[in-house]
Short mmCIF file of C-alpha atoms in Angstrom, two decimals:
data_model
loop_
_atom_site.label_atom_id
_atom_site.label_comp_id
_atom_site.label_asym_id
_atom_site.label_seq_id
_atom_site.Cartn_x
_atom_site.Cartn_y
_atom_site.Cartn_z
CA UNK A 1 161.00 28.99 -71.26
CA UNK A 2 161.07 32.76 -70.98
CA UNK A 3 163.79 34.48 -72.94
CA UNK A 4 164.87 31.36 -74.87
CA UNK A 5 165.71 32.22 -78.48
CA UNK A 6 164.80 29.51 -80.98
CA UNK A 7 165.65 29.08 -84.64
CA UNK A 8 164.91 26.37 -87.17
CA UNK A 9 167.82 24.12 -88.09
CA UNK A 10 167.73 22.17 -91.38
CA UNK A 11 167.87 18.37 -91.13
CA UNK A 12 170.25 17.00 -93.77
CA UNK A 13 170.81 13.51 -95.15
CA UNK A 14 174.15 11.73 -95.55
CA UNK A 15 174.85 13.71 -98.71
CA UNK A 16 174.36 17.03 -96.87
CA UNK A 17 171.12 17.63 -98.75
CA UNK A 18 167.76 18.37 -97.09
CA UNK A 19 166.22 15.20 -95.66
CA UNK A 20 162.92 14.64 -97.46
CA UNK A 21 159.81 12.56 -96.85
CA UNK A 22 156.85 12.20 -99.18
CA UNK A 23 153.16 11.26 -99.25
CA UNK A 24 151.06 10.24 -102.22
CA UNK A 25 148.00 12.37 -102.96
CA UNK A 26 145.63 11.98 -105.94
CA UNK A 27 147.66 12.24 -109.13
CA UNK A 28 150.83 13.48 -107.45
CA UNK A 29 153.46 13.02 -104.79
CA UNK A 30 154.02 15.76 -102.22
CA UNK A 31 157.48 16.15 -100.70
CA UNK A 32 158.43 17.84 -97.44
CA UNK A 33 161.72 18.66 -95.81
CA UNK A 34 162.28 18.55 -92.04
CA UNK A 35 163.41 21.38 -89.77
CA UNK A 36 164.41 21.09 -86.12
CA UNK A 37 163.66 23.69 -83.47
CA UNK A 38 165.28 23.33 -80.05
CA UNK A 39 162.78 24.42 -77.40
CA UNK A 40 164.59 24.09 -74.10
CA UNK A 41 165.48 20.41 -73.84
CA UNK A 42 162.86 19.40 -76.40
CA UNK A 43 163.29 18.89 -80.14
CA UNK A 44 160.38 20.14 -82.23
CA UNK A 45 160.32 18.90 -85.82
CA UNK A 46 158.55 20.86 -88.55
CA UNK A 47 157.49 19.74 -92.02
CA UNK A 48 157.95 22.17 -94.90
CA UNK A 49 156.36 21.58 -98.31
CA UNK A 50 157.75 24.75 -99.92
CA UNK A 51 159.95 22.80 -102.33
CA UNK A 52 160.59 23.03 -106.06
CA UNK A 53 159.54 19.39 -106.46
CA UNK A 54 155.95 20.30 -105.48
CA UNK A 55 153.36 22.11 -107.57
CA UNK A 56 152.55 25.71 -106.51
CA UNK A 57 149.44 24.74 -104.52
CA UNK A 58 151.21 21.99 -102.59
CA UNK A 59 154.08 24.34 -101.77
CA UNK A 60 151.55 26.30 -99.69
CA UNK A 61 150.30 23.32 -97.67
CA UNK A 62 152.49 24.05 -94.66
CA UNK A 63 152.22 27.85 -94.84
CA UNK A 64 148.79 28.35 -93.32
CA UNK A 65 146.73 26.60 -90.67
CA UNK A 66 142.99 25.96 -90.71
CA UNK A 67 142.14 26.41 -94.36
CA UNK A 68 138.43 26.25 -95.10
CA UNK A 69 139.19 24.43 -98.37
CA UNK A 70 138.51 20.77 -97.53
CA UNK A 71 140.92 19.46 -100.18
CA UNK A 72 143.72 21.57 -98.69
CA UNK A 73 142.69 20.49 -95.21
CA UNK A 74 142.72 16.76 -95.92
CA UNK A 75 146.05 17.12 -97.78
CA UNK A 76 147.53 18.91 -94.75
CA UNK A 77 146.31 16.23 -92.38
CA UNK A 78 147.64 13.40 -94.54
CA UNK A 79 151.00 15.15 -94.60
CA UNK A 80 150.89 15.76 -90.84
CA UNK A 81 149.65 12.29 -89.86
CA UNK A 82 151.12 9.85 -92.36
CA UNK A 83 154.00 12.14 -93.29
CA UNK A 84 154.71 12.77 -89.62
CA UNK A 85 155.26 9.07 -88.97
CA UNK A 86 157.56 8.84 -91.98
CA UNK A 87 159.51 11.86 -90.74
CA UNK A 88 160.05 10.29 -87.31
CA UNK A 89 161.19 7.04 -88.94
CA UNK A 90 163.57 8.95 -91.22
CA UNK A 91 165.02 10.61 -88.11
CA UNK A 92 165.55 7.22 -86.50
CA UNK A 93 162.78 7.43 -83.89
CA UNK A 94 160.66 4.50 -82.73
CA UNK A 95 158.31 6.08 -80.18
CA UNK A 96 156.90 4.03 -77.33
CA UNK A 97 153.90 6.39 -77.05
CA UNK A 98 152.03 8.16 -79.84
CA UNK A 99 150.01 11.11 -78.55
CA UNK A 100 147.43 12.71 -80.83
CA UNK A 101 146.46 16.12 -79.48
CA UNK A 102 143.11 16.67 -81.20
CA UNK A 103 142.15 14.83 -84.38
CA UNK A 104 144.33 16.67 -86.90
CA UNK A 105 147.06 14.01 -86.84
CA UNK A 106 144.76 10.97 -86.68
CA UNK A 107 145.87 9.61 -90.06
CA UNK A 108 149.09 8.56 -88.33
CA UNK A 109 147.13 5.52 -87.10
CA UNK A 110 146.72 4.34 -90.70
CA UNK A 111 150.43 4.74 -91.43
CA UNK A 112 151.36 2.73 -88.36
CA UNK A 113 148.90 -0.02 -89.28
CA UNK A 114 150.32 -0.11 -92.81
CA UNK A 115 153.86 -0.48 -91.38
CA UNK A 116 152.79 -3.55 -89.40
CA UNK A 117 150.90 -5.14 -92.29
CA UNK A 118 154.05 -4.85 -94.39
CA UNK A 119 155.78 -6.85 -91.64
CA UNK A 120 153.27 -9.66 -92.03
CA UNK A 121 150.59 -8.75 -89.48
CA UNK A 122 146.90 -8.88 -90.30
CA UNK A 123 144.82 -5.72 -90.13
CA UNK A 124 143.15 -6.93 -86.92
CA UNK A 125 146.50 -7.73 -85.29
CA UNK A 126 147.91 -4.39 -86.36
CA UNK A 127 144.97 -2.49 -84.92
CA UNK A 128 145.40 -4.14 -81.53
CA UNK A 129 149.12 -3.32 -81.48
CA UNK A 130 148.61 0.30 -82.55
CA UNK A 131 145.80 0.93 -80.05
CA UNK A 132 147.92 -0.16 -77.09
CA UNK A 133 150.24 2.84 -77.21
CA UNK A 134 148.04 5.44 -78.89
CA UNK A 135 146.79 8.33 -76.74
CA UNK A 136 144.09 10.69 -77.96
CA UNK A 137 143.33 14.01 -76.27
CA UNK A 138 140.07 15.54 -77.40
CA UNK A 139 139.50 19.26 -77.05
CA UNK A 140 136.60 21.44 -78.13
CA UNK A 141 133.12 19.91 -78.17
CA UNK A 142 132.05 22.52 -80.72
CA UNK A 143 131.39 20.76 -84.07
CA UNK A 144 133.59 23.22 -85.99
CA UNK A 145 136.53 22.08 -83.90
CA UNK A 146 136.21 18.44 -84.92
CA UNK A 147 137.48 17.96 -88.46
CA UNK A 148 135.25 15.91 -90.72
CA UNK A 149 135.28 15.18 -94.44
CA UNK A 150 132.57 14.19 -96.91
CA UNK A 151 132.75 10.57 -98.02
CA UNK A 152 133.47 11.52 -101.66
CA UNK A 153 136.66 13.19 -100.47
CA UNK A 154 137.71 10.04 -98.62
CA UNK A 155 137.07 8.07 -101.81
CA UNK A 156 139.29 10.47 -103.73
CA UNK A 157 142.20 10.54 -101.29
CA UNK A 158 142.21 7.02 -99.83
CA UNK A 159 141.07 4.66 -102.57
CA UNK A 160 144.72 3.59 -102.97
CA UNK A 161 145.14 3.14 -99.19
CA UNK A 162 142.40 0.72 -98.13
CA UNK A 163 143.62 -2.12 -100.40
CA UNK A 164 147.03 -1.86 -98.68
CA UNK A 165 145.25 -2.32 -95.35
CA UNK A 166 143.33 -5.31 -96.71
CA UNK A 167 140.04 -3.49 -96.23
CA UNK A 168 137.01 -2.93 -98.42
CA UNK A 169 135.84 0.61 -99.05
CA UNK A 170 132.99 0.18 -96.56
CA UNK A 171 135.30 -1.19 -93.86
CA UNK A 172 137.70 1.70 -94.30
CA UNK A 173 135.00 4.36 -94.16
CA UNK A 174 133.56 2.76 -91.03
CA UNK A 175 136.82 3.57 -89.20
CA UNK A 176 135.76 7.22 -89.05
CA UNK A 177 132.13 7.23 -90.09
CA UNK A 178 129.52 9.31 -88.28
CA UNK A 179 125.96 9.72 -89.45
CA UNK A 180 124.99 13.40 -89.68
CA UNK A 181 121.72 15.12 -90.52
CA UNK A 182 123.21 16.06 -93.90
CA UNK A 183 124.70 12.62 -94.58
CA UNK A 184 127.57 10.44 -93.43
CA UNK A 185 130.98 12.01 -92.87
CA UNK A 186 134.45 10.77 -92.00
CA UNK A 187 135.29 12.33 -88.63
CA UNK A 188 138.90 12.58 -87.47
CA UNK A 189 138.20 12.28 -83.71
CA UNK A 190 136.14 9.13 -84.43
CA UNK A 191 139.14 7.59 -86.20
CA UNK A 192 141.41 8.57 -83.29
CA UNK A 193 139.00 7.33 -80.62
CA UNK A 194 138.54 3.97 -82.34
CA UNK A 195 142.26 3.41 -82.78
CA UNK A 196 143.42 4.56 -79.33
CA UNK A 197 143.17 2.66 -76.07
CA UNK A 198 143.95 5.73 -73.97
CA UNK A 199 141.70 8.79 -74.26
CA UNK A 200 141.20 11.98 -72.28
CA UNK A 201 139.40 15.28 -72.13
CA UNK A 202 141.03 18.48 -70.84
CA UNK A 203 138.94 19.33 -67.76
CA UNK A 204 136.57 17.52 -65.43
CA UNK A 205 133.42 19.01 -66.97
CA UNK A 206 134.81 18.42 -70.46
CA UNK A 207 135.21 14.77 -69.49
CA UNK A 208 131.46 14.56 -68.80
CA UNK A 209 130.71 16.41 -72.04
CA UNK A 210 133.02 14.13 -74.06
CA UNK A 211 131.59 10.92 -72.61
CA UNK A 212 128.11 12.13 -73.51
CA UNK A 213 129.21 13.33 -76.94
CA UNK A 214 130.91 10.06 -77.91
CA UNK A 215 128.67 7.62 -76.08
CA UNK A 216 127.31 6.41 -79.43
CA UNK A 217 130.69 4.77 -80.12
CA UNK A 218 130.17 2.54 -77.05
CA UNK A 219 126.51 1.61 -77.31
CA UNK A 220 126.97 -1.22 -74.80
CA UNK A 221 128.03 1.20 -72.05
CA UNK A 222 126.32 3.81 -69.96
CA UNK A 223 127.47 7.40 -70.44
CA UNK A 224 129.53 7.42 -67.25
CA UNK A 225 131.28 4.20 -68.36
CA UNK A 226 132.56 5.60 -71.68
CA UNK A 227 136.38 5.12 -71.56
CA UNK A 228 137.38 8.78 -71.74
CA UNK A 229 139.10 10.17 -68.64
CA UNK A 230 140.17 13.77 -68.06
CA UNK A 231 143.40 15.62 -67.31
CA UNK A 232 142.84 19.32 -66.80
CA UNK A 233 145.16 21.61 -68.73
CA UNK A 234 147.89 23.63 -67.07
CA UNK A 235 150.17 26.52 -68.00
CA UNK A 236 153.94 26.84 -68.25
CA UNK A 237 154.54 28.95 -65.17
CA UNK A 238 157.88 30.42 -66.22
CA UNK A 239 156.46 31.76 -69.47
CA UNK A 240 153.57 33.67 -67.92
CA UNK A 241 154.80 34.88 -64.54
CA UNK A 242 155.65 38.58 -64.37
CA UNK A 243 159.23 39.35 -63.36
CA UNK A 244 158.18 41.37 -60.32
CA UNK A 245 155.74 38.70 -59.20
CA UNK A 246 158.46 36.08 -59.60
CA UNK A 247 160.83 38.08 -57.37
CA UNK A 248 158.11 38.42 -54.75
CA UNK A 249 157.51 34.66 -54.79
CA UNK A 250 161.23 33.92 -54.54
CA UNK A 251 161.39 36.12 -51.46
CA UNK A 252 158.34 34.82 -49.61
CA UNK A 253 157.17 31.49 -51.16
CA UNK A 254 160.52 29.75 -51.73
CA UNK A 255 163.75 30.68 -53.56
CA UNK A 256 163.22 27.67 -55.86
CA UNK A 257 159.41 27.88 -56.00
CA UNK A 258 159.33 27.23 -59.77
CA UNK A 259 160.75 23.74 -59.13
CA UNK A 260 158.01 23.07 -56.54
CA UNK A 261 155.17 24.84 -58.29
CA UNK A 262 152.72 21.92 -58.04
CA UNK A 263 153.27 21.46 -54.28
CA UNK A 264 150.24 23.04 -52.54
CA UNK A 265 152.09 23.26 -49.22
CA UNK A 266 154.60 25.90 -50.32
CA UNK A 267 151.76 28.16 -51.43
CA UNK A 268 150.62 28.56 -47.84
CA UNK A 269 153.55 30.99 -47.63
CA UNK A 270 151.56 33.44 -49.77
CA UNK A 271 150.16 34.74 -46.47
CA UNK A 272 153.66 35.92 -45.53
CA UNK A 273 153.68 38.50 -48.32
CA UNK A 274 152.90 41.91 -46.80
CA UNK A 275 149.79 43.40 -48.36
CA UNK A 276 151.55 46.61 -49.29
CA UNK A 277 154.30 44.74 -51.20
CA UNK A 278 151.83 42.61 -53.13
CA UNK A 279 149.68 45.63 -53.95
CA UNK A 280 152.73 47.60 -55.07
CA UNK A 281 153.54 44.87 -57.61
CA UNK A 282 149.95 44.78 -58.81
CA UNK A 283 149.92 48.56 -59.31
CA UNK A 284 153.26 48.42 -61.12
CA UNK A 285 151.98 45.81 -63.58
CA UNK A 286 148.87 47.85 -64.28
CA UNK A 287 150.95 50.99 -64.88
CA UNK A 288 153.06 48.95 -67.30
CA UNK A 289 149.92 47.92 -69.20
CA UNK A 290 148.66 51.51 -69.18
CA UNK A 291 151.94 52.84 -70.57
CA UNK A 292 151.81 50.22 -73.34
CA UNK A 293 148.25 51.19 -74.33
CA UNK A 294 149.10 54.89 -74.26
CA UNK A 295 152.23 54.30 -76.36
CA UNK A 296 150.37 52.26 -78.98
CA UNK A 297 147.85 55.08 -79.31
CA UNK A 298 150.66 57.65 -79.54
CA UNK A 299 152.38 55.67 -82.32
CA UNK A 300 149.16 55.53 -84.31
CA UNK A 301 148.72 59.27 -83.93
CA UNK A 302 152.30 59.91 -85.05
CA UNK A 303 152.13 57.59 -88.05
CA UNK A 304 148.91 59.13 -89.27
CA UNK A 305 146.28 57.48 -91.39
CA UNK A 306 144.10 56.76 -88.37
CA UNK A 307 140.89 58.47 -87.39
CA UNK A 308 141.15 60.09 -83.94
CA UNK A 309 138.46 57.72 -82.70
CA UNK A 310 140.72 54.77 -83.59
CA UNK A 311 143.49 56.34 -81.52
CA UNK A 312 141.15 56.68 -78.54
CA UNK A 313 140.05 53.07 -79.02
CA UNK A 314 143.67 51.96 -78.57
CA UNK A 315 143.71 53.13 -74.96
CA UNK A 316 145.01 56.70 -74.96
CA UNK A 317 142.53 57.55 -72.20
CA UNK A 318 143.34 54.53 -70.07
CA UNK A 319 144.08 55.26 -66.40
CA UNK A 320 146.47 53.29 -64.18
CA UNK A 321 144.29 53.20 -61.06
CA UNK A 322 140.75 52.52 -62.30
CA UNK A 323 139.32 49.00 -61.96
CA UNK A 324 140.44 47.25 -65.15
CA UNK A 325 138.90 44.12 -66.69
CA UNK A 326 140.58 42.07 -69.41
CA UNK A 327 138.97 39.94 -72.11
CA UNK A 328 141.37 38.44 -74.65
CA UNK A 329 140.96 35.27 -76.67
CA UNK A 330 139.86 33.88 -80.02
CA UNK A 331 136.58 35.49 -81.03
CA UNK A 332 134.51 32.36 -81.57
CA UNK A 333 130.75 32.78 -81.22
CA UNK A 334 130.43 30.39 -78.26
CA UNK A 335 132.88 32.54 -76.26
CA UNK A 336 130.25 35.33 -76.29
CA UNK A 337 132.56 38.35 -76.22
CA UNK A 338 129.50 40.53 -76.81
CA UNK A 339 127.56 39.18 -73.81
CA UNK A 340 128.38 42.28 -71.76
CA UNK A 341 126.75 44.47 -74.44
CA UNK A 342 123.38 42.84 -73.92
CA UNK A 343 122.16 45.76 -71.77
CA UNK A 344 124.12 48.53 -73.45
CA UNK A 345 122.81 51.41 -71.33
CA UNK A 346 123.52 49.57 -68.10
CA UNK A 347 127.09 48.84 -69.22
CA UNK A 348 127.60 52.48 -70.17
CA UNK A 349 126.40 53.60 -66.74
CA UNK A 350 128.82 51.18 -65.05
CA UNK A 351 131.96 52.08 -66.96
CA UNK A 352 131.41 55.87 -66.88
CA UNK A 353 130.69 56.14 -63.16
CA UNK A 354 132.89 59.12 -62.28
CA UNK A 355 133.40 58.00 -58.68
CA UNK A 356 134.08 54.30 -59.39
CA UNK A 357 134.93 53.91 -63.11
CA UNK A 358 135.60 50.62 -64.87
CA UNK A 359 137.89 50.03 -67.85
CA UNK A 360 137.45 46.96 -70.09
CA UNK A 361 140.22 45.93 -72.48
CA UNK A 362 139.43 43.59 -75.38
CA UNK A 363 141.92 41.85 -77.62
CA UNK A 364 141.93 38.83 -79.88
CA UNK A 365 141.28 37.61 -83.39
CA UNK A 366 138.68 35.58 -85.24
CA UNK A 367 139.44 32.63 -87.50
CA UNK A 368 139.85 33.96 -91.08
CA UNK A 369 136.86 31.88 -92.20
CA UNK A 370 134.69 32.63 -89.13
CA UNK A 371 132.37 35.35 -90.40
CA UNK A 372 130.13 35.33 -87.28
CA UNK A 373 133.26 35.72 -85.15
CA UNK A 374 134.33 38.71 -87.24
CA UNK A 375 130.90 40.27 -86.77
CA UNK A 376 131.31 40.01 -82.99
CA UNK A 377 134.62 41.89 -83.23
CA UNK A 378 132.86 44.58 -85.27
CA UNK A 379 130.11 44.82 -82.65
CA UNK A 380 132.68 45.17 -79.87
CA UNK A 381 134.65 47.76 -81.82
CA UNK A 382 131.55 49.88 -82.44
CA UNK A 383 131.00 50.00 -78.68
CA UNK A 384 134.68 50.83 -78.11
CA UNK A 385 134.41 53.78 -80.52
CA UNK A 386 131.21 55.09 -78.94
CA UNK A 387 132.09 58.47 -77.38
CA UNK A 388 129.40 57.94 -74.76
CA UNK A 389 131.55 55.13 -73.32
CA UNK A 390 134.10 57.81 -72.43
CA UNK A 391 137.11 55.88 -73.66
CA UNK A 392 136.53 53.24 -70.95
CA UNK A 393 136.37 50.45 -73.52
CA UNK A 394 139.63 49.61 -75.29
CA UNK A 395 140.52 47.24 -78.13
CA UNK A 396 144.16 46.25 -78.56
CA UNK A 397 144.80 45.17 -82.14
CA UNK A 398 147.32 42.62 -83.44
CA UNK A 399 146.85 40.29 -80.47
CA UNK A 400 149.95 38.22 -79.86
CA UNK A 401 151.87 36.60 -77.02
CA UNK A 402 153.36 39.90 -75.86
CA UNK A 403 149.95 41.56 -75.54
CA UNK A 404 148.63 38.44 -73.83
CA UNK A 405 151.40 38.67 -71.21
CA UNK A 406 150.70 42.34 -70.53
CA UNK A 407 147.00 41.64 -70.09
CA UNK A 408 147.13 38.54 -67.89
CA UNK A 409 149.68 40.31 -65.68
CA UNK A 410 148.28 43.85 -65.69
CA UNK A 411 144.49 43.83 -65.38
CA UNK A 412 142.60 43.50 -62.09
CA UNK A 413 139.91 41.09 -63.26
CA UNK A 414 139.95 38.45 -65.99
CA UNK A 415 136.63 37.94 -67.76
CA UNK A 416 135.55 34.76 -69.54
CA UNK A 417 132.00 34.30 -70.81
CA UNK A 418 131.73 31.06 -72.83
CA UNK A 419 128.35 29.47 -73.37
CA UNK A 420 128.62 26.54 -70.99
CA UNK A 421 129.56 23.72 -71.54
CA UNK A 422 131.50 24.56 -74.72
CA UNK A 423 134.74 25.75 -73.09
CA UNK A 424 136.78 22.55 -72.96
CA UNK A 425 139.33 24.02 -70.56
CA UNK A 426 140.74 27.47 -71.30
CA UNK A 427 144.13 28.60 -70.03
CA UNK A 428 144.16 32.41 -70.13
CA UNK A 429 142.44 32.60 -66.74
CA UNK A 430 145.10 30.31 -65.27
CA UNK A 431 147.81 32.71 -66.46
CA UNK A 432 145.93 35.62 -64.91
CA UNK A 433 145.41 33.85 -61.58
CA UNK A 434 149.13 33.05 -61.34
CA UNK A 435 149.81 36.80 -61.39
CA UNK A 436 147.13 37.70 -58.84
CA UNK A 437 144.40 38.68 -61.30
CA UNK A 438 140.93 37.67 -60.08
CA UNK A 439 138.80 35.60 -62.44
CA UNK A 440 135.20 36.55 -63.14
CA UNK A 441 134.03 33.72 -65.32
CA UNK A 442 131.34 31.27 -66.31
CA UNK A 443 131.56 27.96 -64.41
CA UNK A 444 132.92 26.13 -67.44
CA UNK A 445 136.20 24.46 -68.30
CA UNK A 446 138.98 24.87 -65.73
CA UNK A 447 137.22 27.59 -63.68
CA UNK A 448 134.54 25.14 -62.58
CA UNK A 449 137.38 23.32 -60.77
CA UNK A 450 139.36 26.41 -59.75
CA UNK A 451 136.60 28.55 -58.25
CA UNK A 452 136.02 28.13 -54.50
CA UNK A 453 133.85 31.14 -53.68
CA UNK A 454 136.68 33.24 -52.25
CA UNK A 455 139.22 33.41 -55.08
CA UNK A 456 137.20 35.26 -57.71
CA UNK A 457 133.62 35.33 -58.95
CA UNK A 458 131.37 33.08 -60.97
CA UNK A 459 128.93 33.89 -63.74
CA UNK A 460 125.90 31.61 -63.99
CA UNK A 461 125.52 28.37 -62.13
CA UNK A 462 126.51 24.74 -62.42
CA UNK A 463 123.74 23.82 -64.86
CA UNK A 464 123.00 23.69 -68.55
CA UNK A 465 120.22 25.49 -70.39
CA UNK A 466 118.17 24.18 -73.25
CA UNK A 467 117.33 27.70 -74.39
CA UNK A 468 120.50 29.66 -75.29
CA UNK A 469 118.70 33.02 -75.26
CA UNK A 470 117.52 32.36 -71.71
CA UNK A 471 121.07 31.35 -70.77
CA UNK A 472 122.52 34.53 -72.28
CA UNK A 473 119.98 36.71 -70.50
CA UNK A 474 120.64 35.06 -67.14
CA UNK A 475 124.43 35.23 -67.50
CA UNK A 476 124.41 38.86 -68.67
CA UNK A 477 122.26 39.95 -65.73
CA UNK A 478 124.52 38.13 -63.29
CA UNK A 479 127.53 39.82 -64.87
CA UNK A 480 126.03 43.27 -64.32
CA UNK A 481 124.74 42.47 -60.83
CA UNK A 482 128.01 41.07 -59.47
CA UNK A 483 130.06 43.79 -61.10
CA UNK A 484 127.91 46.55 -59.60
CA UNK A 485 127.19 45.03 -56.21
CA UNK A 486 130.29 42.99 -55.38
CA UNK A 487 133.35 43.62 -57.52
CA UNK A 488 133.32 47.41 -57.89
CA UNK A 489 132.53 48.13 -54.21
CA UNK A 490 135.18 45.65 -53.07
CA UNK A 491 137.81 47.36 -55.21
CA UNK A 492 136.96 50.97 -54.40
CA UNK A 493 135.37 51.16 -50.96
CA UNK A 494 136.92 48.38 -48.87
CA UNK A 495 140.07 50.35 -48.08
CA UNK A 496 142.21 50.40 -44.95
CA UNK A 497 143.62 53.51 -43.24
CA UNK A 498 146.70 53.29 -45.48
CA UNK A 499 144.46 53.07 -48.59
CA UNK A 500 145.04 49.36 -49.19
CA UNK A 501 142.13 47.25 -50.47
CA UNK A 502 142.85 44.51 -47.92
CA UNK A 503 139.81 42.38 -48.77
CA UNK A 504 140.71 42.52 -52.46
CA UNK A 505 144.30 41.58 -51.63
CA UNK A 506 143.01 38.65 -49.54
CA UNK A 507 141.26 37.37 -52.66
CA UNK A 508 144.46 37.85 -54.66
CA UNK A 509 146.33 35.67 -52.19
CA UNK A 510 143.56 33.09 -52.23
CA UNK A 511 143.49 32.86 -56.04
CA UNK A 512 147.28 32.44 -56.23
CA UNK A 513 147.35 29.89 -53.43
CA UNK A 514 144.52 27.75 -54.81
CA UNK A 515 145.19 27.98 -58.56
CA UNK A 516 148.97 28.30 -59.09
CA UNK A 517 149.80 24.72 -58.02
CA UNK A 518 146.71 23.04 -59.50
CA UNK A 519 146.86 24.53 -62.97
CA UNK A 520 150.54 24.23 -63.82
CA UNK A 521 152.08 22.25 -66.66
CA UNK A 522 154.20 20.54 -64.00
CA UNK A 523 151.12 18.96 -62.43
CA UNK A 524 149.56 18.28 -65.83
CA UNK A 525 152.60 16.44 -67.23
CA UNK A 526 152.85 14.27 -64.11
CA UNK A 527 149.19 13.32 -64.52
CA UNK A 528 149.70 12.45 -68.19
CA UNK A 529 152.69 10.32 -67.22
CA UNK A 530 150.90 8.45 -64.44
CA UNK A 531 147.45 8.17 -66.03
CA UNK A 532 148.17 7.68 -69.74
CA UNK A 533 151.85 7.41 -70.67
CA UNK A 534 152.85 4.78 -68.11
CA UNK A 535 150.09 2.30 -69.15
CA UNK A 536 150.85 2.95 -72.83
CA UNK A 537 154.56 2.32 -72.28
CA UNK A 538 153.83 -0.83 -70.28
CA UNK A 539 151.65 -2.16 -73.08
CA UNK A 540 154.04 -1.21 -75.87
CA UNK A 541 154.26 -4.07 -78.32
CA UNK A 542 155.01 -1.96 -81.40
CA UNK A 543 157.69 -4.31 -82.65
#
């Protein structure tokens, strides 16, 4: 919730000492203490391995996500999965539903099976019990997003585990085995899929992609019969709505609209908002973003140590009334942040048009181990620093939640250019649409469901390419064509007598009306409850 201050509270045992859990790793035991964070009405529990009982390397296990050291990675996931179950038990919880969001926590299935075997169940009986109330949500179809470990590492870390489960080495490895071109690997999503009865992707298209991707696990079924459904992601409305937009909605949509956010009927009231009031809010939010960019540049200039070009790149030349496009996300290669640079001269001509200029703001970070992603940032930054671009390209450094809010609320157009069909869902465009920002995106992930022809623009078509270079060329050309021939003229030339872009505002109202209710967490949680949680609860036999 917006404005809620959270802090971590230590969980103590009966002796007023930190409550500890432990997991056994090769040649050592790793301990972790538990912290509690109150997020609204929800308790979030965190594991912390920075304890004197642990060796220096293990003390760092919980300090950094996504290490590219596989031994660190598997240690983290054992602590998260098996240690997570032990933490919940130590806290007195006996969950009726176990939801694995991506494969990182999949080792929890092994811990739960071990618990049941200790109670006298066979492995086969335990598996059937565990599967009944396990839910697995798969996310990115990109291989790098699906954790997998070489078999020798499984031998090293689990040789003491499979005897406890009454399994042979081969039987244990088969739980997560996937044949790869470079040899067999133990794949975390495979383990989760095999040991969960309830499975889902995070958008409709991602559901098709996931059923195709994992069809080999159900060789007796056709692709469309693979038991993976989909529930499209949604956003927490209260976190991402601008204050001024919220006030406007309270006035014209409903005073309690946030409690009815997933009701499409109330959003028909968007038509009651006078164009001049809606446009005034949109201009205010863009001025707010402009002031932020100017101030960041000013602070750099005052601190010193920055080349003047770096100051310009921060947005010192940004204008509050030029058409402004936002692109902010993780700089993974499949997201193609550099797609718009494909015809560099054409882009330069577009953004420096003196009569109808365009500003493009980039922000985001690459994974520390993603060298190709870092190279894309460097390519973007070189273009941003190019004086011939006239300061129309901007890169906001140190991307965080605050910058994300300013961007999804303050730009005119939200750009997303993933190489279809690799965007599982995406949520930044949902946040933008909620605030009246028009999406201009590839028909991938959520936008394939959200786009209706009148609430934004599409890039590419509803098809997949075998040749990625051909796909990139087609998508880049469509980006330039629609920007030049549709988006820019609509923003600058379709003005009423009182200088309001009424056609643009009509699209703003359409994007809010069609996307705000569909892509909310409120709708998403209800779908999870009805589609996955309720059946899992009904079948709960975890006794």
